[in-house]
Structures are given as C-alpha cells and as structure tokens.
Amino acid sequence: MIALTDVESAARRIAEHVRDTPLVEVTGELPGARAWLKLEFLQHTGSFKARGAFNRLLGAAEDGGLPEAGVVAASGGNAGLAVAHAAARLGAPAEVFVPLTAPPVKVARLRELGARVMQVGERYLDAYRAATERAELGGALFCHAYDQPEVVAGQGTLGLELLRQSADGVDTVLVAVGGGGLIAGIAAATEGRARVVGVEPRTSAAMHAALEAGRPVDVPVSGVAADSLGATSLGCIAHAVLGRTGAESVLVDDEAIVEARRELWRRHRIVVEHGTAAAFAALRTGAYRPAPDERVAVVLCGANTDPADLG
C-alpha cells in the first residue's frame, strides 16, 4: 500500500533528477468548467516513467548499492526508456525486454540510451516473464513497469507537483491507465484533495475490469493504444490504492482516442501517444462530464510516438 508519506519521500529523493513539467490552462474545452493540461510528456525520456525509475534505482542505491549486473526491465517502451535513462545517469548497465509489437521509435531510442534490447513475444506479459527470469538468473535489479512500491511512489510525485502548481486547486484529475502505476501514485498523492478518474480504451480495460470484479483480473488487450496501455491486468498495488481512495473509471473508443490525439495537435500543437490521448478523449466525448465550475486537470503523460500521421 502506498500513502502520501511514500510519495513525499520519493519527491525528495528524485528532485535533482527529474523535471517539473508545466501545467497550462486551456480554453474552450469545457463549457462552464475550467481545464488544465499537465504536460508531463516533457519529462526526461518523454514520459512520466522517469519519476518511478529514478525512485526505484536511487532507493536501491541507498539500501546497499546497485548490483554489478545492473538493472533489468520489461516494457512496452516507455518504462524501459526511463530505466535505461536512469541507469545511464547512475552509471549502471541496463537490459530492457520489450514485445515484438513495441513501436520502432521506442526500440531505437532504447538503443540510443545504451540499453541492451531484447524483443520477446507479442505481449508485454511475454517480455515481463523473460525479464524476471533474466534478473533472477543474473542477479540484476528488476524494475517493474508499474507494480513496485518505489515505482508507484515515484509516479505519484506528479500528483504532488500538480497540486503545488494549481494555485486555485483542482477538483478532478483525468489519467490514462495501463497497469495502474501512475494513477495509483497520483491517487495516493492527492487523496482527500482531488478526485482521480482513470481513462482506458474499451479494448484494454484492466482497471475497469478489476473494479468490477473486486480484484485484478486478466483482460484481452488490443487497439491503437495497446503499446502503452496494454497491461493484461491491473497491478496489485494500484488495485489496493484505487479501492482505498475511491478512484473512478471511464472508457473511450479507439476512434475517440485517435481524434483526441489529432485535436491536441490541431488546436494546441501538442504531439502525444495514442495512450496519452485517451485521457483527453474522455473530455471530448463526454465519457467524463464535469459539473458546472469544476476544475479538471488532464495528465498528458507520454509522447514517444511517430508524428507522421498528424500532418
């Protein structure tokens, strides 16, 4: 279980290694309400994942040092990029397992960051199994993409930062959900101060299914956002935190995600991944309907994408 104190500790630990990313108000998105965009895609490596990766690695270094074998991660792309970046900054070797479906732009960037890249299987779960086996056999530190306490607490620093930046406060935070590390961290950071709503594609809805079942359950994964929101089940930490904090879930269609991504480019000149655009799609489609005068922040969490189709 992750609480506010864990997130506050993470914020102190990683402060020198991550960026404060802008929170900007936008007009015309919510008649009668106010909306902000949290531009977290400007974080190191292009996504929020750097926060959790640094907290995991720095925490391990404090507890006795990083192993000579370095670190191992499994990822659809973004978590691996963050681990590779953090490991390089701390002088440790990194090996990242990704599925064969990982976007080429992310695989190329992993190699640029100096990571050894292993492509295994068609799904994140295949890469995850191979990565955990490698870590166990080789003695490397395993960095989970979303279901480790240090990772979740690190991601939650985004929530603390958002509250600090919003002078008038926010009522609701919309967050795209894959395995749940980001939304769990934000929910812990903002507990009692803001409502947190998870947004998922209908074709990859691990959080929605877990809330309905009362536990994490396996779900089918497909669609335009599967490369970043393609966890086959919600993390156990996320399920516990989201249940405690009363986080809500809404679903959006692939068509809405594609159009939201295009709209962010057309209106705001912002380029994000399809997974990131899911959170914005919830506003555009009415999947989430704010009350009059409600203050809503939309987390734009990643931009490791090929912009060629946005012309």
CSV table of C-alpha atoms in Angstrom, one decimal:
chain,number,residue,atom,x,y,z
A,1,MET,CA,0.0,0.0,0.0
A,2,ILE,CA,1.3,3.5,-0.9
A,3,ALA,CA,0.4,6.6,1.0
A,4,LEU,CA,1.2,10.3,0.8
A,5,THR,CA,4.3,9.9,3.0
A,6,ASP,CA,5.8,7.5,0.5
A,7,VAL,CA,5.2,9.9,-2.3
A,8,GLU,CA,6.7,12.8,-0.3
A,9,SER,CA,9.8,10.7,0.4
A,10,ALA,CA,10.1,9.9,-3.3
A,11,ALA,CA,9.8,13.6,-4.2
A,12,ARG,CA,12.8,14.4,-2.0
A,13,ARG,CA,14.8,11.5,-3.4
A,14,ILE,CA,14.4,12.2,-7.1
A,15,ALA,CA,14.2,16.0,-7.0
A,16,GLU,CA,17.6,16.6,-8.7
A,17,HIS,CA,16.9,14.0,-11.4
A,18,VAL,CA,13.5,14.9,-12.8
A,19,ARG,CA,11.9,18.0,-14.3
A,20,ASP,CA,8.9,20.0,-13.1
A,21,THR,CA,6.6,19.9,-16.1
A,22,PRO,CA,4.2,22.7,-16.9
A,23,LEU,CA,0.6,22.9,-16.0
A,24,VAL,CA,-1.3,25.1,-18.6
A,25,GLU,CA,-4.9,26.2,-18.7
A,26,VAL,CA,-6.8,25.8,-21.9
A,27,THR,CA,-10.0,27.4,-23.0
A,28,GLY,CA,-12.9,26.1,-24.9
A,29,GLU,CA,-12.6,22.5,-23.8
A,30,LEU,CA,-15.2,22.6,-21.1
A,31,PRO,CA,-18.2,25.0,-21.3
A,32,GLY,CA,-18.9,26.1,-17.8
A,33,ALA,CA,-15.8,24.5,-16.3
A,34,ARG,CA,-12.1,25.0,-16.3
A,35,ALA,CA,-9.4,22.7,-17.7
A,36,TRP,CA,-5.7,22.4,-17.4
A,37,LEU,CA,-3.2,20.1,-19.3
A,38,LYS,CA,-0.3,18.7,-17.3
A,39,LEU,CA,2.5,18.5,-19.9
A,40,GLU,CA,4.3,15.5,-18.4
A,41,PHE,CA,5.4,14.4,-21.9
A,42,LEU,CA,8.1,17.0,-21.4
A,43,GLN,CA,9.7,14.8,-18.7
A,44,HIS,CA,13.0,13.1,-19.4
A,45,THR,CA,12.6,10.3,-22.0
A,46,GLY,CA,9.2,11.7,-23.0
A,47,SER,CA,7.0,10.2,-20.3
A,48,PHE,CA,6.2,10.2,-16.6
A,49,LYS,CA,8.1,6.9,-16.2
A,50,ALA,CA,11.3,8.6,-15.3
A,51,ARG,CA,9.9,9.5,-11.9
A,52,GLY,CA,9.3,5.9,-10.8
A,53,ALA,CA,12.5,4.6,-12.4
A,54,PHE,CA,14.7,7.1,-10.5
A,55,ASN,CA,13.0,6.4,-7.3
A,56,ARG,CA,13.4,2.6,-7.7
A,57,LEU,CA,17.1,2.9,-8.6
A,58,LEU,CA,18.0,5.5,-6.1
A,59,GLY,CA,16.2,3.7,-3.4
A,60,ALA,CA,18.2,0.5,-4.2
A,61,ALA,CA,21.4,2.5,-4.2
A,62,GLU,CA,20.6,3.8,-0.7
A,63,ASP,CA,20.0,0.3,0.5
A,64,GLY,CA,23.3,-1.1,-0.4
A,65,GLY,CA,24.1,-0.1,-4.0
A,66,LEU,CA,23.1,-1.2,-7.4
A,67,PRO,CA,24.3,-4.7,-8.4
A,68,GLU,CA,27.2,-5.1,-10.8
A,69,ALA,CA,24.8,-6.9,-13.1
A,70,GLY,CA,22.9,-3.6,-13.4
A,71,VAL,CA,19.1,-3.4,-13.9
A,72,VAL,CA,16.6,-5.3,-16.0
A,73,ALA,CA,13.1,-4.1,-17.0
A,74,ALA,CA,10.2,-5.2,-19.1
A,75,SER,CA,8.3,-2.6,-21.0
A,76,GLY,CA,6.1,-1.7,-23.9
A,77,GLY,CA,8.6,1.0,-24.4
A,78,ASN,CA,8.2,4.0,-22.0
A,79,ALA,CA,9.2,2.2,-18.8
A,80,GLY,CA,12.2,0.8,-20.5
A,81,LEU,CA,13.3,4.2,-21.8
A,82,ALA,CA,13.0,5.6,-18.3
A,83,VAL,CA,15.0,2.7,-16.7
A,84,ALA,CA,17.7,3.0,-19.4
A,85,HIS,CA,18.0,6.7,-18.8
A,86,ALA,CA,18.1,6.5,-15.0
A,87,ALA,CA,20.6,3.6,-15.2
A,88,ALA,CA,22.9,5.6,-17.6
A,89,ARG,CA,22.7,8.6,-15.3
A,90,LEU,CA,23.7,6.4,-12.3
A,91,GLY,CA,26.4,4.5,-14.2
A,92,ALA,CA,24.7,1.1,-14.2
A,93,PRO,CA,24.1,-1.2,-17.2
A,94,ALA,CA,20.6,-1.8,-18.3
A,95,GLU,CA,18.8,-4.6,-20.2
A,96,VAL,CA,15.3,-4.0,-21.4
A,97,PHE,CA,12.9,-6.7,-22.7
A,98,VAL,CA,10.1,-5.4,-25.0
A,99,PRO,CA,7.5,-7.3,-27.0
A,100,LEU,CA,7.9,-7.6,-30.8
A,101,THR,CA,5.0,-5.2,-31.1
A,102,ALA,CA,6.9,-2.3,-29.4
A,103,PRO,CA,6.9,0.8,-31.6
A,104,PRO,CA,10.2,1.1,-33.6
A,105,VAL,CA,10.7,4.7,-32.4
A,106,LYS,CA,10.9,3.4,-28.8
A,107,VAL,CA,13.2,0.5,-29.6
A,108,ALA,CA,15.6,2.8,-31.4
A,109,ARG,CA,15.6,5.3,-28.6
A,110,LEU,CA,16.3,2.5,-26.1
A,111,ARG,CA,19.4,1.6,-28.0
A,112,GLU,CA,20.4,5.2,-28.2
A,113,LEU,CA,20.3,5.4,-24.4
A,114,GLY,CA,22.8,2.5,-24.2
A,115,ALA,CA,20.4,-0.3,-23.2
A,116,ARG,CA,20.7,-3.8,-24.4
A,117,VAL,CA,17.3,-4.5,-26.0
A,118,MET,CA,15.7,-8.0,-26.1
A,119,GLN,CA,12.5,-8.3,-28.2
A,120,VAL,CA,10.4,-11.3,-26.9
A,121,GLY,CA,6.8,-12.4,-27.7
A,122,GLU,CA,3.8,-10.4,-28.8
A,123,ARG,CA,2.6,-9.1,-25.5
A,124,TYR,CA,4.0,-7.2,-22.5
A,125,LEU,CA,3.5,-10.3,-20.4
A,126,ASP,CA,5.9,-12.3,-22.6
A,127,ALA,CA,8.6,-9.6,-22.2
A,128,TYR,CA,7.9,-9.5,-18.4
A,129,ARG,CA,8.4,-13.2,-17.9
A,130,ALA,CA,11.6,-13.2,-19.8
A,131,ALA,CA,12.9,-10.2,-17.9
A,132,THR,CA,12.1,-11.6,-14.5
A,133,GLU,CA,13.9,-14.8,-15.4
A,134,ARG,CA,16.9,-12.9,-16.5
A,135,ALA,CA,17.0,-10.8,-13.3
A,136,GLU,CA,16.8,-13.9,-11.1
A,137,LEU,CA,19.5,-15.8,-13.0
A,138,GLY,CA,21.9,-12.9,-13.4
A,139,GLY,CA,21.5,-11.0,-10.2
A,140,ALA,CA,20.3,-7.7,-11.7
A,141,LEU,CA,17.9,-5.4,-10.1
A,142,PHE,CA,14.4,-5.9,-11.6
A,143,CYS,CA,12.4,-2.7,-12.3
A,144,HIS,CA,8.7,-3.3,-12.7
A,145,ALA,CA,6.9,-1.1,-15.1
A,146,TYR,CA,4.1,-0.3,-12.7
A,147,ASP,CA,3.7,-2.7,-9.7
A,148,GLN,CA,6.5,-1.9,-7.3
A,149,PRO,CA,6.1,0.4,-4.3
A,150,GLU,CA,9.1,2.6,-5.2
A,151,VAL,CA,7.8,2.9,-8.8
A,152,VAL,CA,4.3,3.8,-7.8
A,153,ALA,CA,5.5,6.3,-5.2
A,154,GLY,CA,7.8,7.9,-7.8
A,155,GLN,CA,5.0,8.3,-10.3
A,156,GLY,CA,2.9,9.9,-7.5
A,157,THR,CA,5.3,12.9,-7.4
A,158,LEU,CA,3.5,14.1,-10.5
A,159,GLY,CA,0.4,14.5,-8.3
A,160,LEU,CA,2.2,16.5,-5.7
A,161,GLU,CA,3.6,18.7,-8.3
A,162,LEU,CA,0.3,19.3,-10.0
A,163,LEU,CA,-1.3,20.4,-6.7
A,164,ARG,CA,1.5,22.7,-6.0
A,165,GLN,CA,1.2,24.3,-9.4
A,166,SER,CA,-2.6,24.8,-9.3
A,167,ALA,CA,-2.9,28.0,-7.3
A,168,ASP,CA,-6.7,27.6,-7.2
A,169,GLY,CA,-6.7,23.9,-6.7
A,170,VAL,CA,-8.2,21.2,-8.9
A,171,ASP,CA,-11.3,19.1,-8.3
A,172,THR,CA,-10.6,16.2,-10.7
A,173,VAL,CA,-7.6,14.6,-12.4
A,174,LEU,CA,-8.0,12.5,-15.5
A,175,VAL,CA,-5.3,9.9,-16.1
A,176,ALA,CA,-4.8,7.3,-18.8
A,177,VAL,CA,-4.4,3.8,-17.3
A,178,GLY,CA,-2.4,0.8,-18.3
A,179,GLY,CA,-1.1,-1.2,-15.4
A,180,GLY,CA,-2.1,1.5,-12.9
A,181,GLY,CA,1.2,2.8,-11.5
A,182,LEU,CA,0.6,6.4,-12.5
A,183,ILE,CA,-3.0,6.6,-11.4
A,184,ALA,CA,-2.2,4.8,-8.1
A,185,GLY,CA,0.6,7.2,-7.3
A,186,ILE,CA,-1.5,10.3,-8.2
A,187,ALA,CA,-4.4,8.9,-6.1
A,188,ALA,CA,-2.1,8.5,-3.1
A,189,ALA,CA,-0.6,12.0,-3.5
A,190,THR,CA,-4.0,13.7,-3.9
A,191,GLU,CA,-6.1,11.6,-1.5
A,192,GLY,CA,-8.7,13.8,0.1
A,193,ARG,CA,-7.8,16.8,-2.1
A,194,ALA,CA,-8.9,15.8,-5.6
A,195,ARG,CA,-11.0,13.2,-7.4
A,196,VAL,CA,-9.0,10.9,-9.6
A,197,VAL,CA,-10.6,9.3,-12.7
A,198,GLY,CA,-8.9,6.6,-14.8
A,199,VAL,CA,-9.4,6.6,-18.6
A,200,GLU,CA,-9.0,3.4,-20.6
A,201,PRO,CA,-9.7,2.1,-24.1
A,202,ARG,CA,-12.6,-0.2,-24.2
A,203,THR,CA,-10.3,-2.8,-25.8
A,204,SER,CA,-7.7,-2.6,-23.0
A,205,ALA,CA,-9.6,-2.0,-19.7
A,206,ALA,CA,-7.7,-3.6,-16.9
A,207,MET,CA,-8.7,-1.1,-14.3
A,208,HIS,CA,-12.4,-1.1,-15.2
A,209,ALA,CA,-12.4,-4.9,-15.0
A,210,ALA,CA,-10.6,-5.0,-11.7
A,211,LEU,CA,-13.0,-2.5,-10.1
A,212,GLU,CA,-16.0,-4.6,-11.3
A,213,ALA,CA,-14.5,-7.9,-10.2
A,214,GLY,CA,-13.1,-6.6,-6.9
A,215,ARG,CA,-9.6,-7.9,-7.8
A,216,PRO,CA,-7.2,-7.7,-10.6
A,217,VAL,CA,-8.2,-10.0,-13.5
A,218,ASP,CA,-6.8,-10.7,-16.9
A,219,VAL,CA,-8.3,-8.9,-19.8
A,220,PRO,CA,-7.8,-9.0,-23.6
A,221,VAL,CA,-5.6,-6.3,-25.0
A,222,SER,CA,-5.8,-4.7,-28.4
A,223,GLY,CA,-6.4,-1.4,-30.2
A,224,VAL,CA,-4.5,1.8,-31.1
A,225,ALA,CA,-3.1,2.4,-27.5
A,226,ALA,CA,-2.1,-1.2,-26.7
A,227,ASP,CA,1.6,-0.3,-26.9
A,228,SER,CA,1.4,1.9,-23.8
A,229,LEU,CA,-1.9,0.9,-22.2
A,230,GLY,CA,-1.6,-2.8,-22.9
A,231,ALA,CA,-1.3,-4.3,-19.4
A,232,THR,CA,-3.3,-7.5,-19.2
A,233,SER,CA,-4.2,-6.9,-15.6
A,234,LEU,CA,-4.1,-4.0,-13.1
A,235,GLY,CA,-1.3,-4.0,-10.7
A,236,CYS,CA,-2.0,-5.2,-7.1
A,237,ILE,CA,-0.7,-2.0,-5.6
A,238,ALA,CA,-2.9,0.0,-7.9
A,239,HIS,CA,-6.0,-2.0,-7.0
A,240,ALA,CA,-5.4,-1.5,-3.3
A,241,VAL,CA,-4.8,2.2,-3.6
A,242,LEU,CA,-7.6,2.9,-6.0
A,243,GLY,CA,-10.0,1.0,-3.8
A,244,ARG,CA,-9.0,2.9,-0.8
A,245,THR,CA,-9.2,6.3,-2.5
A,246,GLY,CA,-12.4,5.7,-4.4
A,247,ALA,CA,-10.9,6.4,-7.9
A,248,GLU,CA,-13.4,6.1,-10.8
A,249,SER,CA,-13.1,4.6,-14.2
A,250,VAL,CA,-14.4,5.6,-17.6
A,251,LEU,CA,-13.9,4.0,-21.1
A,252,VAL,CA,-13.3,5.5,-24.5
A,253,ASP,CA,-13.4,4.1,-28.0
A,254,ASP,CA,-10.3,3.8,-30.3
A,255,GLU,CA,-11.9,6.3,-32.7
A,256,ALA,CA,-12.2,8.9,-29.9
A,257,ILE,CA,-8.6,8.4,-28.9
A,258,VAL,CA,-7.4,8.9,-32.5
A,259,GLU,CA,-9.5,12.0,-32.9
A,260,ALA,CA,-8.4,13.4,-29.5
A,261,ARG,CA,-4.7,12.9,-30.5
A,262,ARG,CA,-5.3,14.8,-33.7
A,263,GLU,CA,-7.2,17.6,-31.9
A,264,LEU,CA,-4.4,18.1,-29.4
A,265,TRP,CA,-2.1,18.7,-32.4
A,266,ARG,CA,-4.6,20.9,-34.4
A,267,ARG,CA,-5.6,23.1,-31.6
A,268,HIS,CA,-2.6,23.1,-29.2
A,269,ARG,CA,0.3,21.9,-31.3
A,270,ILE,CA,0.9,19.1,-28.8
A,271,VAL,CA,2.1,15.7,-30.0
A,272,VAL,CA,1.3,12.7,-27.8
A,273,GLU,CA,0.9,9.0,-27.9
A,274,HIS,CA,-2.5,7.4,-28.5
A,275,GLY,CA,-2.4,6.1,-24.9
A,276,THR,CA,-1.9,9.6,-23.6
A,277,ALA,CA,-4.7,11.0,-25.8
A,278,ALA,CA,-7.1,8.6,-24.1
A,279,ALA,CA,-7.3,11.0,-21.1
A,280,PHE,CA,-8.2,13.9,-23.3
A,281,ALA,CA,-10.7,11.8,-25.2
A,282,ALA,CA,-12.7,11.4,-22.1
A,283,LEU,CA,-13.5,15.1,-22.1
A,284,ARG,CA,-14.1,15.4,-25.8
A,285,THR,CA,-16.6,12.6,-25.9
A,286,GLY,CA,-18.4,13.2,-22.6
A,287,ALA,CA,-17.2,9.9,-21.1
A,288,TYR,CA,-16.4,12.2,-18.2
A,289,ARG,CA,-18.8,15.1,-17.8
A,290,PRO,CA,-17.6,17.7,-15.3
A,291,ALA,CA,-20.1,19.7,-13.2
A,292,PRO,CA,-20.5,23.4,-13.6
A,293,ASP,CA,-17.4,25.3,-12.4
A,294,GLU,CA,-15.5,22.1,-11.9
A,295,ARG,CA,-11.7,22.4,-12.2
A,296,VAL,CA,-10.3,19.5,-14.3
A,297,ALA,CA,-6.6,18.6,-15.0
A,298,VAL,CA,-5.8,16.2,-17.8
A,299,VAL,CA,-2.5,14.4,-17.5
A,300,LEU,CA,-0.7,14.2,-20.9
A,301,CYS,CA,1.8,11.6,-19.8
A,302,GLY,CA,3.8,10.5,-22.8
A,303,ALA,CA,4.9,11.5,-26.3
A,304,ASN,CA,7.1,8.7,-27.6
A,305,THR,CA,5.3,8.4,-30.9
A,306,ASP,CA,5.8,8.9,-34.6
A,307,PRO,CA,4.1,12.2,-35.6
A,308,ALA,CA,4.0,11.4,-39.3
A,309,ASP,CA,0.2,10.7,-39.3
A,310,LEU,CA,-0.7,14.1,-37.8
A,311,GLY,CA,0.1,16.2,-40.8
